[in-house]
PDB file of C-alpha atoms in Angstrom:
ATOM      1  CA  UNK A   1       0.000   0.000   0.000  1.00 39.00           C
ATOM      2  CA  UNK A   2       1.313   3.271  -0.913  1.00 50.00           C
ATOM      3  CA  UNK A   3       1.369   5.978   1.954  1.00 53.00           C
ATOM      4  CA  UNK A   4       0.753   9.610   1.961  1.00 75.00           C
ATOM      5  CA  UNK A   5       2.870  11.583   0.369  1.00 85.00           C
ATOM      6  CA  UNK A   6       4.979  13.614   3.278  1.00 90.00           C
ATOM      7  CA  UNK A   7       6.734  16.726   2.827  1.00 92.00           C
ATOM      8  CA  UNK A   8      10.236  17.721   1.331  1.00 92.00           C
ATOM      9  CA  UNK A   9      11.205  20.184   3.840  1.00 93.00           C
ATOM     10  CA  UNK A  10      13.544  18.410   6.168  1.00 92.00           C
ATOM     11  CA  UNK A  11      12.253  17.336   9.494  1.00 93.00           C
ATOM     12  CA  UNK A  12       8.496  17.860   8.980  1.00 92.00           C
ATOM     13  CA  UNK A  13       6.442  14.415   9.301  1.00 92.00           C
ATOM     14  CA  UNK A  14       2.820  16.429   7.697  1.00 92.00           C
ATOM     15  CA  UNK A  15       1.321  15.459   4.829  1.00 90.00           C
ATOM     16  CA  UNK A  16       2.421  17.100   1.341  1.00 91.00           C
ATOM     17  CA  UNK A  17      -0.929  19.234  -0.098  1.00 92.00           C
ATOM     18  CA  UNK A  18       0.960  21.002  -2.656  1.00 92.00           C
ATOM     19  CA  UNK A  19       3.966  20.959  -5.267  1.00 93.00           C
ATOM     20  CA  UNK A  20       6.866  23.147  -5.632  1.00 94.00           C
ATOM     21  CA  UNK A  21       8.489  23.248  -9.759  1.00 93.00           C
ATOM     22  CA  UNK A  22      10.998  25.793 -10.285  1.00 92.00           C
ATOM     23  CA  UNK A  23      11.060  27.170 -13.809  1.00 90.00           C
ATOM     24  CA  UNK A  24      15.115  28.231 -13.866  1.00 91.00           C
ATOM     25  CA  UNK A  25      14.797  30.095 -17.493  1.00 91.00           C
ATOM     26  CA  UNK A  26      12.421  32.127 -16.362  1.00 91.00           C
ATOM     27  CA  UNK A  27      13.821  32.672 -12.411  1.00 93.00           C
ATOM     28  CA  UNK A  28       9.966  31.529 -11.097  1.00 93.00           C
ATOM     29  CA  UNK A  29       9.242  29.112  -8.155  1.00 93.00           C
ATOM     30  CA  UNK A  30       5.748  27.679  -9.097  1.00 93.00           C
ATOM     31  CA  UNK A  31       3.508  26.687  -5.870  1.00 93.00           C
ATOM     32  CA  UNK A  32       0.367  24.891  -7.016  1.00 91.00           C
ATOM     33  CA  UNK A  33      -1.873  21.596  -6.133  1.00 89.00           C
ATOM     34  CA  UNK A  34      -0.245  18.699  -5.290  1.00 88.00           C
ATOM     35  CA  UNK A  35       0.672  16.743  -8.336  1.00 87.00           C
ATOM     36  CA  UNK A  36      -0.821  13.063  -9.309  1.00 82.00           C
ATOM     37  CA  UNK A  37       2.586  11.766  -9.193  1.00 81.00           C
ATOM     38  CA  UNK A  38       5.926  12.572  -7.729  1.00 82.00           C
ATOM     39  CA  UNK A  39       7.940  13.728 -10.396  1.00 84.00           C
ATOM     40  CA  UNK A  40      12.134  13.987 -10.298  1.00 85.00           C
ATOM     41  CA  UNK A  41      12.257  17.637 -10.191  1.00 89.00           C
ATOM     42  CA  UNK A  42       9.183  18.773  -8.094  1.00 93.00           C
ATOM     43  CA  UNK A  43       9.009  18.933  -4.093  1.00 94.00           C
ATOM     44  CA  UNK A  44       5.893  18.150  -1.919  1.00 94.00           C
ATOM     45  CA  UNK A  45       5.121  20.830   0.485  1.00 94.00           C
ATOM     46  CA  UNK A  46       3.027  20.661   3.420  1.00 92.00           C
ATOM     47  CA  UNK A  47       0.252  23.614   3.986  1.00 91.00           C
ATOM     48  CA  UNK A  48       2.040  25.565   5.924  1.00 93.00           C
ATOM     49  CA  UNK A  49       5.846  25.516   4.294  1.00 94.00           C
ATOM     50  CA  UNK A  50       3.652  26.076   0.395  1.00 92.00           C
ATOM     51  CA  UNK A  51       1.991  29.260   1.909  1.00 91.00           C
ATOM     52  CA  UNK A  52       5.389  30.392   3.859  1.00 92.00           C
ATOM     53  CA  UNK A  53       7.859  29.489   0.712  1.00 91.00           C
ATOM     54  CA  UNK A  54      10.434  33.012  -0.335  1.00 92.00           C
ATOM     55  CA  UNK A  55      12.411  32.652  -3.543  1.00 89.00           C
ATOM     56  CA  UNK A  56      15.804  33.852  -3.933  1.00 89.00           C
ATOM     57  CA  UNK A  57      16.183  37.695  -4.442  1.00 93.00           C
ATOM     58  CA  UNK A  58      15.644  38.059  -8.191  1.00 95.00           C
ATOM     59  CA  UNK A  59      12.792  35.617  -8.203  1.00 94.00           C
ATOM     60  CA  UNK A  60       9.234  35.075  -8.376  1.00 93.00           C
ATOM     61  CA  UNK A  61       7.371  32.998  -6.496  1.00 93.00           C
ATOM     62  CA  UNK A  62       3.882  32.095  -8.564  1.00 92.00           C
ATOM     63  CA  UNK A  63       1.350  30.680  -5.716  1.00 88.00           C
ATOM     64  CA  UNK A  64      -1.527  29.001  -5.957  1.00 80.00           C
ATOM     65  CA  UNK A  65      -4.489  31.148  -4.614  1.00 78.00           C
ATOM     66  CA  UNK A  66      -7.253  28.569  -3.649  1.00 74.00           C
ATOM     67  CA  UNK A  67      -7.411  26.304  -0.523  1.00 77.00           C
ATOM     68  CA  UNK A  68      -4.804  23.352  -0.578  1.00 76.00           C
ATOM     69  CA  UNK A  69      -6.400  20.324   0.251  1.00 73.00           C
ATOM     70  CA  UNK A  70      -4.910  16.531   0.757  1.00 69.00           C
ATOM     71  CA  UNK A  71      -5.875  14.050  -2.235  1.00 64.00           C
ATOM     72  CA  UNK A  72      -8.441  11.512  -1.533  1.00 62.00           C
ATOM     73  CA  UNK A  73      -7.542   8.047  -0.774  1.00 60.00           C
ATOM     74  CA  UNK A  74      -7.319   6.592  -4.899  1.00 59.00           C
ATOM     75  CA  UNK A  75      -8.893   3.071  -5.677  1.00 60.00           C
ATOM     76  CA  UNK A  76      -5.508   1.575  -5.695  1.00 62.00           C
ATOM     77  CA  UNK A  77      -5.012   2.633  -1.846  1.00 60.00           C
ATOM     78  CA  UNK A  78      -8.204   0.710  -1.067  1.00 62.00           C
ATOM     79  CA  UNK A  79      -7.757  -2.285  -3.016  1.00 67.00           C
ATOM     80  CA  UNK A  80      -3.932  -2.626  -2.079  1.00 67.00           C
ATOM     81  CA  UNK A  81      -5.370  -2.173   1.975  1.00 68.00           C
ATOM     82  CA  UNK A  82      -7.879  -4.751   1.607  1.00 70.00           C
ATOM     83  CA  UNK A  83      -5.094  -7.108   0.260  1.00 72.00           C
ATOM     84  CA  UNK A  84      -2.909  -6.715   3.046  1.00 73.00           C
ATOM     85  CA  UNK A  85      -5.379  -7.453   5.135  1.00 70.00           C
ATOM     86  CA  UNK A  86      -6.989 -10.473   3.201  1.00 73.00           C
ATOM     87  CA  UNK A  87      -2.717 -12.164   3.292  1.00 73.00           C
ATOM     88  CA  UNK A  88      -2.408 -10.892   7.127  1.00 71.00           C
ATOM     89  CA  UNK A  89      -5.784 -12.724   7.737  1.00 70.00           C
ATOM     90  CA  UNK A  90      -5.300 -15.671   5.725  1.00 70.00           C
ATOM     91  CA  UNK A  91      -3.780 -18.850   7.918  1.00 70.00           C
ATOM     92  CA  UNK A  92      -0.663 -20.438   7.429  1.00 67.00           C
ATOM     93  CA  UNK A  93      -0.563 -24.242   7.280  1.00 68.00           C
ATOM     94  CA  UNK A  94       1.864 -25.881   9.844  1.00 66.00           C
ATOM     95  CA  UNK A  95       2.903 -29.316   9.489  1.00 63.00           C
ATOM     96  CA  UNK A  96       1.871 -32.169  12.132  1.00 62.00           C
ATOM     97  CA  UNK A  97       4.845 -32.041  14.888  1.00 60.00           C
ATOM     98  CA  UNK A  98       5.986 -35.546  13.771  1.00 56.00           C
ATOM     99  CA  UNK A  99       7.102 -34.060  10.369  1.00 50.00           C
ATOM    100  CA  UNK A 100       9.114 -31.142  12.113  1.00 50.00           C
ATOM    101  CA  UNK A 101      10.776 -33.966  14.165  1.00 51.00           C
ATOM    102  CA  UNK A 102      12.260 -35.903  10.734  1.00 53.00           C
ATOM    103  CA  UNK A 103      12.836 -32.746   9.038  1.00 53.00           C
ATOM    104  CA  UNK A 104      14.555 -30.090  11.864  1.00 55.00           C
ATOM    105  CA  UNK A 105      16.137 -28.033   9.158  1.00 53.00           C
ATOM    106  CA  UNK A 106      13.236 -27.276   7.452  1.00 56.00           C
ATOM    107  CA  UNK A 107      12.342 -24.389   5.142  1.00 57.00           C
ATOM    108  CA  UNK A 108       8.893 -22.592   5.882  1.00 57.00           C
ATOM    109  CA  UNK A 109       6.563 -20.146   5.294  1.00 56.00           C
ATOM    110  CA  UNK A 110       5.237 -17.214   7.391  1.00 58.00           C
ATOM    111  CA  UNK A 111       3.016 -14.318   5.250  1.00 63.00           C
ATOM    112  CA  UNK A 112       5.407 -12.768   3.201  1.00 67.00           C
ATOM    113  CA  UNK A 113       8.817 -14.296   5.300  1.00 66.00           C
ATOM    114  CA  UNK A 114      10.911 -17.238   5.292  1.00 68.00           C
ATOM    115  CA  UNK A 115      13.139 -19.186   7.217  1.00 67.00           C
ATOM    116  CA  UNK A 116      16.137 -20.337   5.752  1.00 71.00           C
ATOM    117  CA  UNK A 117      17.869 -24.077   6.797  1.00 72.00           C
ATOM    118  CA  UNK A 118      21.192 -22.798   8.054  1.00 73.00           C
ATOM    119  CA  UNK A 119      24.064 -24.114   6.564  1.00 70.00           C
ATOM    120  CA  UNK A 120      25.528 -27.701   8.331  1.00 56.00           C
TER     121      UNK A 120
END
């Protein structure tokens, strides 16, 4: 499951609501809704570091002028939730404890781990 997308700014653990793109040819910081996807050259801002951002001297700062708001949870969060769940839930079979006596180096099966023999 994919989680929220945090902010940039070092040290802050809030949720990103907006995106930062800095247009060098034409010395602009863009501030503007948060993007569908993280892209290589953007930064997610929280609220509060979007409407607080400064430019260097000799730049503009374009800023989005309507509320920033938090994207709703997508389809794909749900359904990849409700699979975790659905593995977490499902039970793992265990073999009879006469088995685990012939076999003590066994490899198994837990969810999404697994034990490895060690080495003899």
């Amino acid at each position: 499951m994919r989680s929220p997308r945090r902010c940039s700014r070092n040290g802050c653990p809030r949720q990103a609501v907006a995106t930062l793109t800095y247009v060098y040819n034409e010395s602009t910081a863009v501030v503007g809704p948060l993007a569908a996807f993280a892209e290589p050259h953007t930064y997610d801002l929280c609220e509060p570091h979007a409407r607080s951002l400064t430019a260097p001297r000799g730049w503009d700062v374009v800023r989005h002028e309507g509320e920033f708001e938090p994207p709703p949870p997508t389809t794909d969060d749900l359904v990849a939730l409700a699979e975790a769940v659905r593995e977490a839930a499902r039970p793992t079979p265990r073999p009879p404890e006469d088995d685990q006596d012939k076999q003590p180096h066994s490899t198994g099966r837990r969810g999404h781990l697994r034990v490895i023999p060690p080495n003899l």
